[in-house]
Coordinates of C-alpha atoms and ligand atoms in Angstrom, one line a residue:
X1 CA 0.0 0.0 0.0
X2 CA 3.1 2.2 0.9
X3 CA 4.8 2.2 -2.2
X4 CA 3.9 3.8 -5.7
X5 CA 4.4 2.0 -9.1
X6 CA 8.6 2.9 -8.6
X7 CA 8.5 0.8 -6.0
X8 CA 10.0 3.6 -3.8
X9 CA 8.5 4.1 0.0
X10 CA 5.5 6.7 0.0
X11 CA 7.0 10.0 1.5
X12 CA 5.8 11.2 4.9
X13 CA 5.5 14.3 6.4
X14 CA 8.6 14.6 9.1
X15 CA 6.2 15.1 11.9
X16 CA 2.5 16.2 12.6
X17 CA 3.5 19.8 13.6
X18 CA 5.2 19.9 10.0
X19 CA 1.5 18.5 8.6
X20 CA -0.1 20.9 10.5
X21 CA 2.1 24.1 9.0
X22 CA 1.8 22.5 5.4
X23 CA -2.0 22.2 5.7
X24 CA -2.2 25.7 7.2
X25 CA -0.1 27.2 4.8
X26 CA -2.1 25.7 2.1
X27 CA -5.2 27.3 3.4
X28 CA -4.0 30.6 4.1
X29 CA -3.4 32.5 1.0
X30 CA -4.6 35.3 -1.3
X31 CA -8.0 34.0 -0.1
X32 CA -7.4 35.5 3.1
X33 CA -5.8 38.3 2.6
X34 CA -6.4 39.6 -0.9
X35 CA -9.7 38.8 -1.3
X36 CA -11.5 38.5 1.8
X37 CA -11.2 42.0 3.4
X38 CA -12.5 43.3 0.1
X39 CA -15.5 40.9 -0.1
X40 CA -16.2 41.6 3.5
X41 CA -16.6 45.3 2.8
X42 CA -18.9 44.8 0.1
X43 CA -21.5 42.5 2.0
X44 CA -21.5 45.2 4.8
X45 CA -19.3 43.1 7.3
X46 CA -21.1 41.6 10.4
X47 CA -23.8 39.4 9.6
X48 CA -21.9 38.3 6.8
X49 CA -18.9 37.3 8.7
X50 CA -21.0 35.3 10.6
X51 CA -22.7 33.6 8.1
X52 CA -18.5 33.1 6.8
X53 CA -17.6 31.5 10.2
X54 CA -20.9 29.4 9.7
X55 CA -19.7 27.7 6.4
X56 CA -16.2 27.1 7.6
X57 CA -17.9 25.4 10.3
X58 CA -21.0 23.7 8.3
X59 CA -19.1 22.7 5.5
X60 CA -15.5 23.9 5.1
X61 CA -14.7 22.0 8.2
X62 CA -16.3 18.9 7.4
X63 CA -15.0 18.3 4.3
X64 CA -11.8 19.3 5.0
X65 CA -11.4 16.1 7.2
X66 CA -13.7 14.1 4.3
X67 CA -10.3 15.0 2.5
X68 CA -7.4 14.4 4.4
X69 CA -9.4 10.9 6.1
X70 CA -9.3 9.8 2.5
X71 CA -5.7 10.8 1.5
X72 CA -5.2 8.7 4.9
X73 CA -7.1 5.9 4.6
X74 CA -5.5 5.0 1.1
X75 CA -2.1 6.7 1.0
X76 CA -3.0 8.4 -2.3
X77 CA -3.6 11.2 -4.0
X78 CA -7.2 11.8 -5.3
X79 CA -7.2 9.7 -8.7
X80 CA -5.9 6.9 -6.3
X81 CA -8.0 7.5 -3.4
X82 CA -11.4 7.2 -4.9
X83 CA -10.5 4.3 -7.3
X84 CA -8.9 2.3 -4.2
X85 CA -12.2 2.8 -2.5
X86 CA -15.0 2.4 -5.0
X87 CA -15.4 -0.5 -7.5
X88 CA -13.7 -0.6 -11.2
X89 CA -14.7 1.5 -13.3
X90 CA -17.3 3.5 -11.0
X91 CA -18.3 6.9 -11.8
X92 CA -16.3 8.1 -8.4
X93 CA -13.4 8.1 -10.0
X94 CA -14.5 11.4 -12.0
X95 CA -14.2 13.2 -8.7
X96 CA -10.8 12.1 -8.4
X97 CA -9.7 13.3 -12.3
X98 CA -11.8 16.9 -11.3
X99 CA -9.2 17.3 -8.5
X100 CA -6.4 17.1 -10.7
X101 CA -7.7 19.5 -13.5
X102 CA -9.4 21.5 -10.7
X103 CA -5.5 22.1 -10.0
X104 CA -3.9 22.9 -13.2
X105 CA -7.1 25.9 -13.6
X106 CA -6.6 27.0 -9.8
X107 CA -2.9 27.2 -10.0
X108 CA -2.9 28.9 -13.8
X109 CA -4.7 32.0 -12.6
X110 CA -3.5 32.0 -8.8
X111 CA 0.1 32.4 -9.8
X112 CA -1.0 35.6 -11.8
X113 CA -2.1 37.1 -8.6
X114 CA 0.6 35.6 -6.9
X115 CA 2.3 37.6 -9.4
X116 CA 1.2 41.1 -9.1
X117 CA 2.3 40.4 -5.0
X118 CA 5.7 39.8 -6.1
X119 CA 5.8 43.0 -8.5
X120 CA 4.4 45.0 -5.8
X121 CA 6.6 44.1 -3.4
X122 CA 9.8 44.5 -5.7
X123 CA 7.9 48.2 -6.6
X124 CA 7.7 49.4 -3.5
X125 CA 11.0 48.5 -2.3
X126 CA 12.5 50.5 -5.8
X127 CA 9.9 52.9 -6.6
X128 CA 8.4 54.0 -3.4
X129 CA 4.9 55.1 -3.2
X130 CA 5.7 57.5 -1.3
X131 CA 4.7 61.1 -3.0
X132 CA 3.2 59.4 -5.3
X133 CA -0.9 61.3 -5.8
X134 CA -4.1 58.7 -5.9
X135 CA -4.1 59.3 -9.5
X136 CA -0.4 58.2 -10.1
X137 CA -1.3 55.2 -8.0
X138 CA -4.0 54.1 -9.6
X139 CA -2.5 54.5 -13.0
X140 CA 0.3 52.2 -11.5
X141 CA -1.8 49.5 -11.6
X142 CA -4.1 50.2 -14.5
X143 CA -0.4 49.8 -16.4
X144 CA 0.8 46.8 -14.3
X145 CA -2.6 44.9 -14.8
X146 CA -2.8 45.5 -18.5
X147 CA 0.7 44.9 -19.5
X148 CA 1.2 41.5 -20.6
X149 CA 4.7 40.9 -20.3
X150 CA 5.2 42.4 -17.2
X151 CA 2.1 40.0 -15.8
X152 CA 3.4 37.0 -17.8
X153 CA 7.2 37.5 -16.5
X154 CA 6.1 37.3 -12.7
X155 CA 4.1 34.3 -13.3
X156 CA 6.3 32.7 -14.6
X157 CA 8.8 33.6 -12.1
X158 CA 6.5 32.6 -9.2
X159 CA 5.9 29.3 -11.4
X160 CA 9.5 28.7 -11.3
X161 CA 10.0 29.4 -7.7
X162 CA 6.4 26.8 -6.7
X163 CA 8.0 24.1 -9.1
X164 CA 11.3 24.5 -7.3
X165 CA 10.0 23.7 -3.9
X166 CA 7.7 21.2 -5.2
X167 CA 10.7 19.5 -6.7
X168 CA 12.7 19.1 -3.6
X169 CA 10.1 16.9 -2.3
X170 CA 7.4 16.4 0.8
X171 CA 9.5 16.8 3.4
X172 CA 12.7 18.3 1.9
X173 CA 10.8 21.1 -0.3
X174 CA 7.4 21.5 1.2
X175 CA 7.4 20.6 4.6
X176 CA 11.1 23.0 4.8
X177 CA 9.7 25.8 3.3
X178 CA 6.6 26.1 4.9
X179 CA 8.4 25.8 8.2
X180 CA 10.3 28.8 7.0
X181 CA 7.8 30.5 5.4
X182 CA 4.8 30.4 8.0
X183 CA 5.9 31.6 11.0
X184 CA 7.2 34.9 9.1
X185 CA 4.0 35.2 7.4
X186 CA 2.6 35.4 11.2
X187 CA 5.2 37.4 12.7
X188 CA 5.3 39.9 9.3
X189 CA 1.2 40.1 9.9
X190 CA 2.1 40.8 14.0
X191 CA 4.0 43.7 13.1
X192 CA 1.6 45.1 10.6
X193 CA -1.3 44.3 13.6
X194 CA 0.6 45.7 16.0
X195 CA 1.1 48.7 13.9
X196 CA -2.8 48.7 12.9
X197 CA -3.5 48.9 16.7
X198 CA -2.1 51.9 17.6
X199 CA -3.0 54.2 14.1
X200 CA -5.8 55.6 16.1
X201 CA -8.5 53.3 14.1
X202 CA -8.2 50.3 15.2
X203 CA -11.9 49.9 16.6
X204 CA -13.0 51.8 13.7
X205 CA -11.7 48.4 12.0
X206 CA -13.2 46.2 14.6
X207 CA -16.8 47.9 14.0
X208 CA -16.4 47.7 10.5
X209 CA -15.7 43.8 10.3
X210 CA -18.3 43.0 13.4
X211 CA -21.2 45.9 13.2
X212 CA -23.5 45.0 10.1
X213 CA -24.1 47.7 7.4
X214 CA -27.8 46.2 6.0
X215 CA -27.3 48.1 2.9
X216 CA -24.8 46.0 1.4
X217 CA -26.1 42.6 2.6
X218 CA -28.1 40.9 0.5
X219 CA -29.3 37.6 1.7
X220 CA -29.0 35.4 -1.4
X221 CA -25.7 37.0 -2.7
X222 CA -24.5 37.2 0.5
X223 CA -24.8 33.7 1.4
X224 CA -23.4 32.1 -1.6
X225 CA -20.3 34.2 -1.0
X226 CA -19.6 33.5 2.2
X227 CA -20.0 30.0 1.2
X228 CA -17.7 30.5 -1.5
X229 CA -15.0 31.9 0.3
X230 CA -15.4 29.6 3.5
X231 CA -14.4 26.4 0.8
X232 CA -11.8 28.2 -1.1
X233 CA -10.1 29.6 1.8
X234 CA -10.2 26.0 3.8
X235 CA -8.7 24.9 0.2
X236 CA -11.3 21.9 -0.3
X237 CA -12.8 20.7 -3.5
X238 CA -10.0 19.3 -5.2
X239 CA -8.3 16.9 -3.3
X240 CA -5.5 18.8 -1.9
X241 CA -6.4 17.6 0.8
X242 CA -6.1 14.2 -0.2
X243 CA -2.7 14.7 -1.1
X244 CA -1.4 16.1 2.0
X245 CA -3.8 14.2 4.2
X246 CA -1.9 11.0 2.1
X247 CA 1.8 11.8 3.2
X248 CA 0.1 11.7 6.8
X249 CA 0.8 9.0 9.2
X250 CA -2.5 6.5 10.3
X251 CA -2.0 7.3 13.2
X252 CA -2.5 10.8 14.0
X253 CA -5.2 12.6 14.8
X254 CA -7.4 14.3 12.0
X255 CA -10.2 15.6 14.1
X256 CA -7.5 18.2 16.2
X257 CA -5.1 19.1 13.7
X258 CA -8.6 19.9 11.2
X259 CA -9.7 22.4 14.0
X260 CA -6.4 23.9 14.3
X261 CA -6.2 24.5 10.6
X262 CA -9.7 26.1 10.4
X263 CA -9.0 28.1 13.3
X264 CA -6.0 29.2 12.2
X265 CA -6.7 30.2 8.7
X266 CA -9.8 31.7 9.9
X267 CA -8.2 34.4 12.2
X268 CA -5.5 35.0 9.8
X269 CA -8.6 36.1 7.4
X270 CA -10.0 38.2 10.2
X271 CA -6.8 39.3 11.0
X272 CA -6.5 40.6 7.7
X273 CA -9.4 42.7 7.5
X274 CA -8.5 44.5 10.9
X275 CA -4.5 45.2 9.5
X276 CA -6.0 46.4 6.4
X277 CA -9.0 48.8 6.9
X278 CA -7.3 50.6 10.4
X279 CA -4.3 51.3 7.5
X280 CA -7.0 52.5 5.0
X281 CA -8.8 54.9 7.7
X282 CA -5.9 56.4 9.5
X283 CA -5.5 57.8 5.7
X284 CA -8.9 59.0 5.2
X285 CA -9.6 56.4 2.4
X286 CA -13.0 55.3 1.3
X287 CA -13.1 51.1 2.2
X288 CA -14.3 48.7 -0.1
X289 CA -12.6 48.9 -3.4
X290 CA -13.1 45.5 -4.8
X291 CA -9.9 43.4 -6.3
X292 CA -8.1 46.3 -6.4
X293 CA -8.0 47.2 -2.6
X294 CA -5.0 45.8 -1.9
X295 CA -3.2 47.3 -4.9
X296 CA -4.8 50.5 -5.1
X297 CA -5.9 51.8 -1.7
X298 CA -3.1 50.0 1.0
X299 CA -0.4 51.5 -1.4
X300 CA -2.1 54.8 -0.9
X301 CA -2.6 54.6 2.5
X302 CA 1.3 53.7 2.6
X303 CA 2.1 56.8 0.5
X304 CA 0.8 58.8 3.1
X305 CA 2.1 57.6 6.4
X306 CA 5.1 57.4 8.4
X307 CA 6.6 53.8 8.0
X308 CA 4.9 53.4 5.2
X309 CA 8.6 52.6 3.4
X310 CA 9.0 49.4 5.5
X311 CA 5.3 48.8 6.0
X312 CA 4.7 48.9 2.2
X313 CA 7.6 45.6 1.4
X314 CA 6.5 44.1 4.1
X315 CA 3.0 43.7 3.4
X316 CA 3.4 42.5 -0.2
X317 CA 6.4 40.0 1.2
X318 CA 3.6 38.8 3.3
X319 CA 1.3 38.1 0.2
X320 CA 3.9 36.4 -1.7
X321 CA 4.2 34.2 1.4
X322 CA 1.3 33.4 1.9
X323 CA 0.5 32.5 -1.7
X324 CA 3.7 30.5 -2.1
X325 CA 2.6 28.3 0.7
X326 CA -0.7 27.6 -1.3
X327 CA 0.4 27.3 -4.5
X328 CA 2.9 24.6 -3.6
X329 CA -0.4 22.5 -2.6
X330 CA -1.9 22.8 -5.6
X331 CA 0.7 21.9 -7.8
X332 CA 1.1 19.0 -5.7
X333 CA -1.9 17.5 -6.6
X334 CA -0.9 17.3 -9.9
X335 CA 2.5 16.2 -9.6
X336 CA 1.5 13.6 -6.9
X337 CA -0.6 11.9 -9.2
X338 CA 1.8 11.7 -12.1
X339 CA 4.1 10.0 -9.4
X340 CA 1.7 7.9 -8.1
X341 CA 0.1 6.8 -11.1
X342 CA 2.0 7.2 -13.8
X343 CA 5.8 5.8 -12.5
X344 CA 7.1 9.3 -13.3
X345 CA 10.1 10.7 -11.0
X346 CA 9.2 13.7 -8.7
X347 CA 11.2 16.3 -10.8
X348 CA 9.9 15.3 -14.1
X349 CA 6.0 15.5 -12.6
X350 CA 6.4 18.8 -11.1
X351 CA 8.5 20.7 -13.6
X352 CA 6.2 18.5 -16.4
X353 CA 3.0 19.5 -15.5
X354 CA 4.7 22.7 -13.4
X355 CA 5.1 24.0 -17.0
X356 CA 2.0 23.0 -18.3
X357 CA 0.3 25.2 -16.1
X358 CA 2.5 27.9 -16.8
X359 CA 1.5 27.6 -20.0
X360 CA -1.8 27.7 -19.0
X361 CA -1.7 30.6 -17.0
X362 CA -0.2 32.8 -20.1
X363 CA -4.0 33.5 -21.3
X364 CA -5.0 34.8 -17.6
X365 CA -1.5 36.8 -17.7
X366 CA -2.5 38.5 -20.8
X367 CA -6.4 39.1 -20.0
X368 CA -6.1 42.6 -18.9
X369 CA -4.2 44.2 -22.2
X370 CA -5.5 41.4 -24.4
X371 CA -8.2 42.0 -27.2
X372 CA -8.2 37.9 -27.9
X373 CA -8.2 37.2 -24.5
X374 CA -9.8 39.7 -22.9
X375 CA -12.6 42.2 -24.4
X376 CA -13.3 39.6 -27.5
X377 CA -13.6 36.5 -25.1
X378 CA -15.7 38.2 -22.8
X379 CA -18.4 39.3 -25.6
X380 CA -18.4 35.8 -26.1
X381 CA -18.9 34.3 -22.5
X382 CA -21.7 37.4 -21.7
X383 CA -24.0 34.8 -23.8
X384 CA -23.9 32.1 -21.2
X385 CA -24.9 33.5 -18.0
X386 CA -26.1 30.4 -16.8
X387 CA -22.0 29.0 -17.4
X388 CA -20.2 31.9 -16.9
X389 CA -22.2 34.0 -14.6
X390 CA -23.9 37.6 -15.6
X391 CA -21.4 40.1 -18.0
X392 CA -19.0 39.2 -19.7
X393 CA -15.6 37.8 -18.6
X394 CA -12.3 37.7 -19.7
X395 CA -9.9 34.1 -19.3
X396 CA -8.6 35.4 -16.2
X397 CA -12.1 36.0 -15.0
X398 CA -13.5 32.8 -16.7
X399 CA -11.2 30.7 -14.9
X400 CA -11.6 32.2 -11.6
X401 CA -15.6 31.7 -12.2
X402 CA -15.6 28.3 -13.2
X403 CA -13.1 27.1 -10.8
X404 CA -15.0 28.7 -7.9
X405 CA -18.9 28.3 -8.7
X406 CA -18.5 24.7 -10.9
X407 CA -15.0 22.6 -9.9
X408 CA -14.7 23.0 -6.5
X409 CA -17.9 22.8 -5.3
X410 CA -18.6 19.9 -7.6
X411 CA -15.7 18.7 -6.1
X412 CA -16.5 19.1 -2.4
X413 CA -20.2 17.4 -3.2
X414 CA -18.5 14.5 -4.5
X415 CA -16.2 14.1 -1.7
X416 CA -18.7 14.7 0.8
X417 CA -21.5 11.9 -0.7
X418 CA -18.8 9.6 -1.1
X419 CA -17.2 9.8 2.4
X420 CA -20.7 10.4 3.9
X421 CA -22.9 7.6 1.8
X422 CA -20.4 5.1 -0.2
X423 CA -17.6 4.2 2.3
X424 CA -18.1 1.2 4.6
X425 CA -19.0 3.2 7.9
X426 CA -17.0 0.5 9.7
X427 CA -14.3 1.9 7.7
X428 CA -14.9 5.5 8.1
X429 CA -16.1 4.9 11.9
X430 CA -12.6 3.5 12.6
X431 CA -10.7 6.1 10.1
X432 CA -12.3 9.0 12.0
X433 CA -11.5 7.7 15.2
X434 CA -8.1 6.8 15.0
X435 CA -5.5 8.5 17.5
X436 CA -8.5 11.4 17.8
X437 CA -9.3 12.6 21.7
X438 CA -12.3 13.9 19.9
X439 CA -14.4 10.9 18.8
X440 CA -18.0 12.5 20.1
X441 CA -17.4 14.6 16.6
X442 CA -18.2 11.8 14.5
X443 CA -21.9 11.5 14.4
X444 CA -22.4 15.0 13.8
X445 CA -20.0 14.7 10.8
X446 CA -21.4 12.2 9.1
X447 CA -24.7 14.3 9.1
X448 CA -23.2 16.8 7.8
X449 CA -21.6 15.6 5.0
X450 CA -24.6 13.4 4.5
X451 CA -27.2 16.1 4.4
X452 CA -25.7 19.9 5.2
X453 CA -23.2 19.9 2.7
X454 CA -24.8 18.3 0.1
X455 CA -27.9 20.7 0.2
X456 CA -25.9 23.9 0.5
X457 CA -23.9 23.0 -2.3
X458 CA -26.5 22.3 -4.6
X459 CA -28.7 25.0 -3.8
X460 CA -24.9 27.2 -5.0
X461 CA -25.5 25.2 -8.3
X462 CA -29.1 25.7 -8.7
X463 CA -28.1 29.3 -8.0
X464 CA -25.7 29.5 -10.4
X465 CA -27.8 28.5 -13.6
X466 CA -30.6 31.2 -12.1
X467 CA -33.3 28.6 -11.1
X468 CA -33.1 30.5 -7.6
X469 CA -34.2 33.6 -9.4
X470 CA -36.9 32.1 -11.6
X471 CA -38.4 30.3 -8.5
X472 CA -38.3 33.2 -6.1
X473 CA -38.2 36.2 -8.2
X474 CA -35.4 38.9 -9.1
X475 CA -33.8 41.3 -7.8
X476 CA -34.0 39.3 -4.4
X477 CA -35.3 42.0 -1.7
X478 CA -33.2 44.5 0.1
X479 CA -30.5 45.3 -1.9
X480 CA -28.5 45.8 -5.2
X481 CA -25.4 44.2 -6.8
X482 CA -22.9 46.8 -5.4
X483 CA -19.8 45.2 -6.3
X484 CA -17.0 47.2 -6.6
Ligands
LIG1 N1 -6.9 28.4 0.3 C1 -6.0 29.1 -0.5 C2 -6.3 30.6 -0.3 O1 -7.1 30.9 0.5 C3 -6.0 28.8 -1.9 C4 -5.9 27.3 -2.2 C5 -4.9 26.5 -2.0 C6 -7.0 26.5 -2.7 N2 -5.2 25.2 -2.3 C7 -6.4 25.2 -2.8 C8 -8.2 26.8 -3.1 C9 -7.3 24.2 -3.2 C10 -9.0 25.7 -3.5 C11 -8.6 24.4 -3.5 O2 -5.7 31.4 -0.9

């Protein structure tokens, strides 16, 4: 069971606290701190923070652990996992082939952000924003978000740097890094707290994330972004969980170190939003910007204060890092199963399909000053609403849509009925239970990914093709689309 088609012995994480880092790392990303201060400000904070710590709890959580007790159980990554565990030639297996392309589209437009960070950070470290006017700012990154080879160079630098890593090996490249990597993403983020805390707005940050604005909630939007956010952040739907969960001893606990990851990456999220909007207040700056908050508003609020020299680095470094630590999971996936399955050697996978999705990632590089792949594509996707959502979108978009309203949640229903209907529950009784001080857990698990998940996730699908709307009526009640 250990070994892969080379024969070789399966390689392990070096110890659980090294499992628990990698997991973590791979859940706190851009997710948490690129995208979900800016989402939170335009559902009107509050409410909808509760209703985000409610699907990390209700279905982040619980497949999270569906995930890693399968990589477990089977020592596999997600092809693997689900054929070991269902008969030949069963339709489960499609879950496991989602996970792998669910990576390669994931990875191909994260590692553009994941870009940007990088030239950002290397901008403000030779550039200064300091002096620059709003104007000038904004310009900046109008020109660095519609220039193609500037976009396509930094992917494919942060590519290069993810393969590297990735290369090296579980415990030699991943499990390393991350151990290098995460504890100066938290002490980078202490410093930018610390510094948040005594700008003078501090509780002006705290009442904007707890005290709800009703204007910009809007129940059915609302909802189905909080439950987007609460899977993508706890990085289920693909299996990447599989894969770690796979180089994971049988013995040690899932239910513990699955609550310390969703703790974790959930205050790091929250964390976020009160770094970010005490910044953006101390400097008199409206909130709420949409995607481009953290490039347009924080690097004016760092034009304008004191610090904002070192604070302005340091904050993009802390992007960079946190991004690194995720996009070494998803390429994993990928290269895991072209180890496991296919007999190839770990360098040729990950550089193989590492390049692959560079190649990929070229059309979401090139969206933003692209008439092919931007403006043209997006006249062309406005006439599927129900595939693409409503406007337009360019590939960067597209990708980003797809990947978030079709794969992953496709992905996290499949694991979820499978774990939660198809496994022997001797099996999964024993699997849940092994080495866990926490064994009370399991029968509200199983409901969960029995019915909770299962229902939330389709009502996202039935959502998505605009049966909710037809059913119930549009514009939903109290409230516009006030995207930013
Ligand atoms: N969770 C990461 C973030 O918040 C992104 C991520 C890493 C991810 N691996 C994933 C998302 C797998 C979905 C699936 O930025």
């Amino acid at each position: 069971m250990l070994e892969n088609q080379n024969g070789d012995q399966r390689a392990q994480w070096g110890s659980r606290f090294g499992f628990i880092l990698a997991a973590a790392g791979s859940a706190v990303g851009l997710g948490n701190i690129w995208r979900f201060p800016y989402i939170v400000g335009e559902n009107g904070g509050g409410l909808f923070v509760l209703a985000f710590i409610a699907c990390i709890a209700l279905v982040g959580l619980p497949v999270f652990m569906a995930e890693v007790l399968l990589g477990r159980a089977t020592q596999s990554s997600p092809v693997g996992a689900f054929r070991r565990l269902s008969k030949p030639g069963s339709p489960w297996m499609i879950f496991g082939w989602m996970g792998v392309a669910a990576g390669f589209v994931v990875l191909s437009y994260y590692s553009v952000v994941a870009g940007w960070c990088m030239h950002y950070a290397w901008l403000s470290v030779t550039t200064t924003f300091n002096g620059m006017t709003p104007d000038q700012i904004k310009e900046t990154w109008e020109e660095v978000a519609t220039n193609p080879q500037l976009c396509t160079f930094w992917h494919l630098i942060f590519m290069v740097i993810t393969v590297s890593i990735v290369v090296a090996g579980v415990k030699q490249g991943i499990e390393l890094w991350v151990k290098i990597l995460m504890p100066m993403l938290l002490v980078i983020m202490a410093v930018l707290f610390v510094y948040a805390l005594q700008s003078g707005k501090f509780w002006e940050g705290v009442q904007y994330l707890f005290v709800p604005d009703f204007s910009k909630w809007e129940w059915k939007r609302s909802l189905l972004e909080a439950l987007g956010q609460g899977m993508f952040t706890m990085s289920v739907g693909m299996g990447a969980l599989i894969t770690y969960g796979s180089y994971l001893r049988k013995t040690e606990d899932l239910t513990s170190t699955s609550l310390t990851v969703g703790v974790v990456d959930t205050m790091v999220g929250l964390a976020a939003v009160l770094v970010i909007f005490p910044i953006l207040f101390a400097a008199a700056l409206e909130a709420g910007s949409g995607p481009g908050l953290v490039f347009v508003a924080l690097p004016n609020a760092f034009a304008q204060m004191t610090g904002g020299m070192l604070l302005a680095p340091l904050f993009f470094l802390l992007l960079t890092f946190a991004a690194l630590t995720s996009s070494v999971s998803l390429l994993e996936v990928a290269t895991s199963y072209f180890i496991d399955e296919r007999g190839w050697s770990r360098s040729k996978a990950a550089w193989g399909t590492g390049g692959l999705i560079a190649i990929l990632g070229i059309p979401s590089a090139i969206s933003g000053g692209s008439v092919l792949f931007g403006t043209e594509l997006a006249n062309f996707t406005g006439q599927f609403p129900f595939l693409f959502g409503k406007g337009g979108k360019n590939w960067f978009d597209c990708f980003d849509y797809l990947a978030s309203n079709w794969l992953l949640p496709l992905g996290a229903l499949g694991t979820s009925l499978f774990v939660g209907w198809n496994l022997p529950s001797d099996l999964r009784a024993t699997e849940f239970k092994q080495g866990s001080n926490m064994t009370w857990l399991y029968p509200g698990w199983v409901i969960l990914l029995r019915f909770v998940v299962p229902l939330i996730v389709i009502l996202i699908f039935l959502n998505g093709v605009g049966l909710i709307d037809y059913l119930f009526g549009s514009p939903a009640v109290g409230g516009s689309e006030m995207s930013g």
